[in-house]
mmCIF file of C-alpha atoms in Angstrom:
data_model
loop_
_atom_site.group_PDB
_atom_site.id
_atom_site.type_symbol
_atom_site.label_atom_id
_atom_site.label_comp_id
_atom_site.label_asym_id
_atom_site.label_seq_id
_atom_site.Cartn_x
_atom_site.Cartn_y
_atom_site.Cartn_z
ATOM 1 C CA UNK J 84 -16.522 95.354 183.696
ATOM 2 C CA UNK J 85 -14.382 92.285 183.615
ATOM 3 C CA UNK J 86 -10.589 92.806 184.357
ATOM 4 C CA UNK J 87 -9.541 90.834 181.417
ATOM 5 C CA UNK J 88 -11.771 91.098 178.002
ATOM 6 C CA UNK J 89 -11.663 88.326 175.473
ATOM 7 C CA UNK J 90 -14.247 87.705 172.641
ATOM 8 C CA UNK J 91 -15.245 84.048 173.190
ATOM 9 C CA UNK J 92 -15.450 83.713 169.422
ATOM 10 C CA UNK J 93 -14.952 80.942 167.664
ATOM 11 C CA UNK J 94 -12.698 82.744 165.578
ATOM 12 C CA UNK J 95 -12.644 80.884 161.577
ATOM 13 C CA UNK J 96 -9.626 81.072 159.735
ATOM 14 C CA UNK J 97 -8.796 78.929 156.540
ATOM 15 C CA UNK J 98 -5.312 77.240 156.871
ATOM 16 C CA UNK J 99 -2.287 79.603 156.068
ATOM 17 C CA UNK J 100 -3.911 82.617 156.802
ATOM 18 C CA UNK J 101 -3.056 85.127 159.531
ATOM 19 C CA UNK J 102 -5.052 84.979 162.842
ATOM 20 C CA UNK J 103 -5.809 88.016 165.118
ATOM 21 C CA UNK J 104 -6.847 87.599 168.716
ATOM 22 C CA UNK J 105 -7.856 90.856 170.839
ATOM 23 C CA UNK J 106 -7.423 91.188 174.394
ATOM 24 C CA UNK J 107 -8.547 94.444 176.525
ATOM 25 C CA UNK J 108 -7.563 95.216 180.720
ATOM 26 C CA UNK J 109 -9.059 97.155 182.980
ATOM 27 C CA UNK J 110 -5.992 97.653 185.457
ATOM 28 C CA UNK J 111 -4.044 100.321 184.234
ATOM 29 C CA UNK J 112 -1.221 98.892 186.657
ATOM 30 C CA UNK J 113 -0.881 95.694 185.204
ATOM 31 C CA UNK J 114 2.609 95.288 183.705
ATOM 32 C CA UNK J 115 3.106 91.855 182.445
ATOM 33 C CA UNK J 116 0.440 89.878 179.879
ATOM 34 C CA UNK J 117 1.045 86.346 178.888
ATOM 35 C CA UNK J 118 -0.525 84.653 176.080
ATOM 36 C CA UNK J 119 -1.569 81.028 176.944
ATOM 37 C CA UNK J 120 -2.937 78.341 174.018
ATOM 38 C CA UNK J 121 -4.967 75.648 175.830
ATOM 39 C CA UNK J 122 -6.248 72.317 173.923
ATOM 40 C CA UNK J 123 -9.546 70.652 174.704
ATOM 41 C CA UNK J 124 -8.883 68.204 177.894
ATOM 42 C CA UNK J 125 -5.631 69.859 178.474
ATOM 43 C CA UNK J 126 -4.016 72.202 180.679
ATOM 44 C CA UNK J 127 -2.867 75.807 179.480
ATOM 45 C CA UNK J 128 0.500 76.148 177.708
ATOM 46 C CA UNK J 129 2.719 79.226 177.787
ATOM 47 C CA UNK J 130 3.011 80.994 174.337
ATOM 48 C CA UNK J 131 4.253 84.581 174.953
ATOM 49 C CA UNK J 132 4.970 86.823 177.344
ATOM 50 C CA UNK J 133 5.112 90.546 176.803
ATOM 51 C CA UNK J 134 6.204 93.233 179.196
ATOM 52 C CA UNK J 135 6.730 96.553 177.192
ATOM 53 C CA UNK J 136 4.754 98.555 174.704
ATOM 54 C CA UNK J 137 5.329 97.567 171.312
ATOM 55 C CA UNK J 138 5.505 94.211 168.869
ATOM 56 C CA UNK J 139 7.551 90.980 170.047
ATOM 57 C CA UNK J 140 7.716 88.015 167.833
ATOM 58 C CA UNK J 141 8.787 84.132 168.135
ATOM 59 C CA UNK J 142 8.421 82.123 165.069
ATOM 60 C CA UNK J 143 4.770 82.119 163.610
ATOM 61 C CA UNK J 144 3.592 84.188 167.121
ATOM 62 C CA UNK J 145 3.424 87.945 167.546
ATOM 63 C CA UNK J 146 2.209 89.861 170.498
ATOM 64 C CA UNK J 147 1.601 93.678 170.609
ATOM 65 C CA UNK J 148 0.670 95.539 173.690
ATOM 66 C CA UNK J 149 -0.936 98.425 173.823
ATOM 67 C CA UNK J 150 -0.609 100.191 177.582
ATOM 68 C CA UNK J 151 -2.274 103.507 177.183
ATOM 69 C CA UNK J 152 -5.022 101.565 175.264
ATOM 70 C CA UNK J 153 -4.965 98.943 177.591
ATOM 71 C CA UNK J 154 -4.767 96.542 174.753
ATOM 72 C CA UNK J 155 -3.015 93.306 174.411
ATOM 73 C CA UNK J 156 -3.124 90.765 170.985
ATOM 74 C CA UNK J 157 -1.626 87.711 169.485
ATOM 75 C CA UNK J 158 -0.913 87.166 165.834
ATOM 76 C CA UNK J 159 -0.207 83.740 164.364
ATOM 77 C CA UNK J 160 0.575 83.643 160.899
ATOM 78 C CA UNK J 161 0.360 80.896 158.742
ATOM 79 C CA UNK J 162 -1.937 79.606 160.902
ATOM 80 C CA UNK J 163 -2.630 75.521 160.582
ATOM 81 C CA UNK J 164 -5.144 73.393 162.045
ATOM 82 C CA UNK J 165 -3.255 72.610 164.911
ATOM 83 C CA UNK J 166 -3.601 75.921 166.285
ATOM 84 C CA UNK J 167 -7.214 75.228 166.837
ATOM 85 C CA UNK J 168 -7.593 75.726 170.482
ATOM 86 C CA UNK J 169 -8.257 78.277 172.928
ATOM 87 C CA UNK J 170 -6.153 80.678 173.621
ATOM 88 C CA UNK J 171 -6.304 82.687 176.929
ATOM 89 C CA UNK J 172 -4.898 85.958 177.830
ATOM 90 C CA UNK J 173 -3.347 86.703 181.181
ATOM 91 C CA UNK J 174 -2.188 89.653 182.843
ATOM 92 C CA UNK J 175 -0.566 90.363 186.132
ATOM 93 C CA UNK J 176 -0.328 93.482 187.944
ATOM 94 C CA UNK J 177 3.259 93.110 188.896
ATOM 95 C CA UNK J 178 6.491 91.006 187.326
ATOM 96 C CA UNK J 179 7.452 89.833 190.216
ATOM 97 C CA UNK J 180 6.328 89.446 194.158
ATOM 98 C CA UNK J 181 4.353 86.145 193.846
ATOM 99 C CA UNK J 182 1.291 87.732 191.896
ATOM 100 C CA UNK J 183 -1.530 85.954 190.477
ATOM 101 C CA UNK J 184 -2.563 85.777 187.113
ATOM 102 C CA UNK J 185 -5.994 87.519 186.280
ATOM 103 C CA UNK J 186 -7.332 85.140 182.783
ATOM 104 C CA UNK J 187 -9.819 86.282 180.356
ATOM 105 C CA UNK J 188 -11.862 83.537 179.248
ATOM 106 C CA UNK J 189 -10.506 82.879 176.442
ATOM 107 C CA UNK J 190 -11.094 82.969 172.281
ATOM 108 C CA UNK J 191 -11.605 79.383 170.622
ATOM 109 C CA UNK J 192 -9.897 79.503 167.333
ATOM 110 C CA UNK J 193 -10.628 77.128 164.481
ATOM 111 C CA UNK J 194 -8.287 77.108 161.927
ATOM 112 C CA UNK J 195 -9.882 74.706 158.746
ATOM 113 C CA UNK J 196 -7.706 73.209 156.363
ATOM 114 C CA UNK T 251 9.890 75.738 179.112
ATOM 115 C CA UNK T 252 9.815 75.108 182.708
ATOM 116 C CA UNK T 253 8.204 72.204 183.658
ATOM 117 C CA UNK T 254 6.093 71.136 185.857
ATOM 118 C CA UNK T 255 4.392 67.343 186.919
ATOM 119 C CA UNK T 256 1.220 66.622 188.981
ATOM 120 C CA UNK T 257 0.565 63.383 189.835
ATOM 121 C CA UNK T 258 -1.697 61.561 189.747
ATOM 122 C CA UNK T 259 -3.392 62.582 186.181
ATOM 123 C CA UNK T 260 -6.654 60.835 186.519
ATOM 124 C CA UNK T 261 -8.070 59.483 189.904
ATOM 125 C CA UNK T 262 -11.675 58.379 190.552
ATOM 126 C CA UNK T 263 -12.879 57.892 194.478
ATOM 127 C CA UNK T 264 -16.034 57.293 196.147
ATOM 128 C CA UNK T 265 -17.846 60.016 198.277
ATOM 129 C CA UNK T 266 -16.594 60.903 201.309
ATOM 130 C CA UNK T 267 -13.201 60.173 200.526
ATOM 131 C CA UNK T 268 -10.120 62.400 200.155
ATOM 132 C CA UNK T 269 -8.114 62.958 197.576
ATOM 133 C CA UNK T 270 -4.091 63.639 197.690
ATOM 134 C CA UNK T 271 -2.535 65.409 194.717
ATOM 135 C CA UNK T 272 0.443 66.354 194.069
ATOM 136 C CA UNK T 273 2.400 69.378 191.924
ATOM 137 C CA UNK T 274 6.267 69.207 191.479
ATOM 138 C CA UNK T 275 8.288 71.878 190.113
ATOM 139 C CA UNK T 276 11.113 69.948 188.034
ATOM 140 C CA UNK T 277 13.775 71.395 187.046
ATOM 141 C CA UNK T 278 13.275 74.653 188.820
ATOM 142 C CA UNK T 279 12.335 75.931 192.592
ATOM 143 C CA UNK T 280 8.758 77.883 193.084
ATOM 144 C CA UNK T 281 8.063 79.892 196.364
ATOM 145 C CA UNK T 282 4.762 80.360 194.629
ATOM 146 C CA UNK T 283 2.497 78.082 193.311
ATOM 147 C CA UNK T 284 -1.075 78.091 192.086
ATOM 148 C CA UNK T 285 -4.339 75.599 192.341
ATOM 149 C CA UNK T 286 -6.787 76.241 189.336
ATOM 150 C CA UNK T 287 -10.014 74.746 188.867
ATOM 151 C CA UNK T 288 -11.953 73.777 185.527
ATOM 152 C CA UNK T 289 -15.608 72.323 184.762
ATOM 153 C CA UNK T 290 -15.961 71.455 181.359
ATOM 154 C CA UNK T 291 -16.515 74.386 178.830
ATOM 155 C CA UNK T 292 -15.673 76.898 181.768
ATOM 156 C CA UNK T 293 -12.758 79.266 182.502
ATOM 157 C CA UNK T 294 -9.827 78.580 184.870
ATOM 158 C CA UNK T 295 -10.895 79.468 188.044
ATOM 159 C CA UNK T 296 -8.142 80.225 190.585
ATOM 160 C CA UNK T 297 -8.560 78.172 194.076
ATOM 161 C CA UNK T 298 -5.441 79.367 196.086
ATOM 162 C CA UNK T 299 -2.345 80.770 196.250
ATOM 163 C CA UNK T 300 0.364 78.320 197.771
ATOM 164 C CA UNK T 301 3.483 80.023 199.220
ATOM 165 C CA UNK T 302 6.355 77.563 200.120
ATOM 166 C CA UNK T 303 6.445 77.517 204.107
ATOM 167 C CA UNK T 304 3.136 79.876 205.086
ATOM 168 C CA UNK T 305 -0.410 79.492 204.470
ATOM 169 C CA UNK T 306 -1.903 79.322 201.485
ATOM 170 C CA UNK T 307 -4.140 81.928 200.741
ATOM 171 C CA UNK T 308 -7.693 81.125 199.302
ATOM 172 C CA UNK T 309 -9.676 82.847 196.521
ATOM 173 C CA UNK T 310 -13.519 83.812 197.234
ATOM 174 C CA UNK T 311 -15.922 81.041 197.965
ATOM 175 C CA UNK T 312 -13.117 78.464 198.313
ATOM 176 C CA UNK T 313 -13.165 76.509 201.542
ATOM 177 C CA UNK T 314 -10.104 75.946 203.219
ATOM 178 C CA UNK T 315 -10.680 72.995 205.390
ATOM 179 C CA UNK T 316 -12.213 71.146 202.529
ATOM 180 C CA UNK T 317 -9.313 71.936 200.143
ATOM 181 C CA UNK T 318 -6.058 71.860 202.267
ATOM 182 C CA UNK T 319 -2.901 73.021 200.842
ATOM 183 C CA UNK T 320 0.455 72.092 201.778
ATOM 184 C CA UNK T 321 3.596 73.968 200.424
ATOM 185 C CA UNK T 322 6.513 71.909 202.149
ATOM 186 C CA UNK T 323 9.277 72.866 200.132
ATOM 187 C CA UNK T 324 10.732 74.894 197.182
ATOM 188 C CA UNK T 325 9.651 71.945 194.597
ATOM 189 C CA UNK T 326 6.421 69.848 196.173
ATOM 190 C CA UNK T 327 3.110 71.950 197.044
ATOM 191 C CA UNK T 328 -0.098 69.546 197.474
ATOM 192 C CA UNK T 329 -4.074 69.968 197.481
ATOM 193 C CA UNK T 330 -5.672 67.424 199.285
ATOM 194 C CA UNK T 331 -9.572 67.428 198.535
ATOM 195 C CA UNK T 332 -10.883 66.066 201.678
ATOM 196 C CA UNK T 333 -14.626 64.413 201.937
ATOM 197 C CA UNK T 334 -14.702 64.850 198.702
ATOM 198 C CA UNK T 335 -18.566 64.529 196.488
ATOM 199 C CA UNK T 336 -19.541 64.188 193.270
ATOM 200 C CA UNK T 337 -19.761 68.363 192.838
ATOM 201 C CA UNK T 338 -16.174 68.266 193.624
ATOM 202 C CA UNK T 339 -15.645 66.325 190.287
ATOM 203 C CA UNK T 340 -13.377 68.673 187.891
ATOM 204 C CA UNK T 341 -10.052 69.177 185.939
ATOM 205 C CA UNK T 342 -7.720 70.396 188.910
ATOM 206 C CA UNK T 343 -4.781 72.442 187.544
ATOM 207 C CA UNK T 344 -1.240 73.488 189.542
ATOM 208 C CA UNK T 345 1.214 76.382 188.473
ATOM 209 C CA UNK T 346 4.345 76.986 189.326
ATOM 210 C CA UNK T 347 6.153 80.546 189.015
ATOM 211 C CA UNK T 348 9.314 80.602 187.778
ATOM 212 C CA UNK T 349 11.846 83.631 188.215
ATOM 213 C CA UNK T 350 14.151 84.384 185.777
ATOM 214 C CA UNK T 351 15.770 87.737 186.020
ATOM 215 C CA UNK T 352 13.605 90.187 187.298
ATOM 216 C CA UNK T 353 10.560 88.584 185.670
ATOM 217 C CA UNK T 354 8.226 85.691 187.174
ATOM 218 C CA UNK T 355 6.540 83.799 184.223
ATOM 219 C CA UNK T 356 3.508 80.947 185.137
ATOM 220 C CA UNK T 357 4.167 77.835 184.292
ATOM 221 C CA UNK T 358 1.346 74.950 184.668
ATOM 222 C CA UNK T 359 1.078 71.089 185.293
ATOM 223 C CA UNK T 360 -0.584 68.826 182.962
ATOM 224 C CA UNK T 361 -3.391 68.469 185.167
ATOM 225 C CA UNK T 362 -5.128 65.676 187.532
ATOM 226 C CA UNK T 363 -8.772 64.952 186.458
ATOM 227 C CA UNK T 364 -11.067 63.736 189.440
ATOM 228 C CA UNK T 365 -14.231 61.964 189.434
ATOM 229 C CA UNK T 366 -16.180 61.458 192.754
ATOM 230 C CA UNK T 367 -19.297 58.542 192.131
#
């Protein structure tokens, strides 16, 4: 079993519509999860981080985590064609004491206009 | 966001050469920084783990003398491919964390793409 779980996809939403990206860990010790969008060519950029059960929301971007269901997503409504990319979720055992990520592999999303 | 630079952002060498490049926390300090790796189509794939003023410590499969890492100070941590070959030819990716509070959040470089002919 992989520590981080992401369905490749690509995930197909039309413009304006509300996208849903899943995320599952195996490490019930893990305590911070980080959402990460990363463009063809480019390197990763930081979208969210999370830290407690529950919803948290920035402009278009919601993450909810899930603990006892080990359970992490990202919800981007409104979504427009530049979200297309491929957005990677990250956990880390730890928030603090120099800990390394552990990255699923990512779900390409393709939002069409 | 924090940011952070890596110079250069493209380099192309022969075989057999090495390779210098460099990751700069900005506008913040990093004890910890990171060196990912990335073939085309492929998943980050962590190399080491630099801590400012120790050894780095290497993932796996990841040889040390051929990838030497050197975390001189709070802002500056570097990844020299040595000898490199064509195999070696990738998107090479730093990360800096960044502490605010209680909480350390990742931040990464643009990246430094290398081709070996």
């Amino acid at each position: 079993q992989k520590e981080v779980e992401q369905n490749s996809g690509p995930l197909s939403v039309p413009e304006g519509a509300i996208a849903s990206l899943n995320c599952t860990y195996s490490d019930r010790g893990s305590q911070s999860f980080f959402w990460y969008r990363q463009y063809s060519g480019k390197s990763p950029e930081l979208i969210m981080s999370i830290y407690s059960n529950g919803d948290k929301e920035d402009g278009r971007f919601t993450a909810q985590l899930n603990k006892a269901s080990q359970y992490v997503s990202l919800l981007i409504r409104d979504s427009q064609p530049s979200d297309s990319a491929t957005y990677l979720c990250a956990v880390k055992r730890g928030d603090t004491g120099f800990q390394k990520l552990v990255f699923g592999t990512g779900t390409r999303l393709l939002v069409s206009p | 966001g924090a940011v952070v630079s890596q110079h250069p952002s493209r380099v192309i060498c022969k075989s057999g050469t090495s390779v210098k490049i460099e990751c700069r926390s900005l506008d913040f300090q990093a004890t910890t920084m990171f060196w990912y790796r990335q073939f085309p189509k492929q998943s980050l794939m962590l190399m080491a783990t630099s801590n400012e003023g120790s050894k780095a410590t290497y993932e796996q499969g990841v040889e040390k003398d051929k990838f030497l890492i050197n975390h001189a100070s709070l802002t500056l941590s570097t990844l020299t491919v040595t000898s490199a070959h064509p195999e070696d030819s990738s998107f090479y990716i730093c990360s800096a964390d960044r502490l605010a509070g209680i909480k350390e959040t990742q931040y990464f470089g643009p990246g430094t793409r290398l081709l070996v002919l």
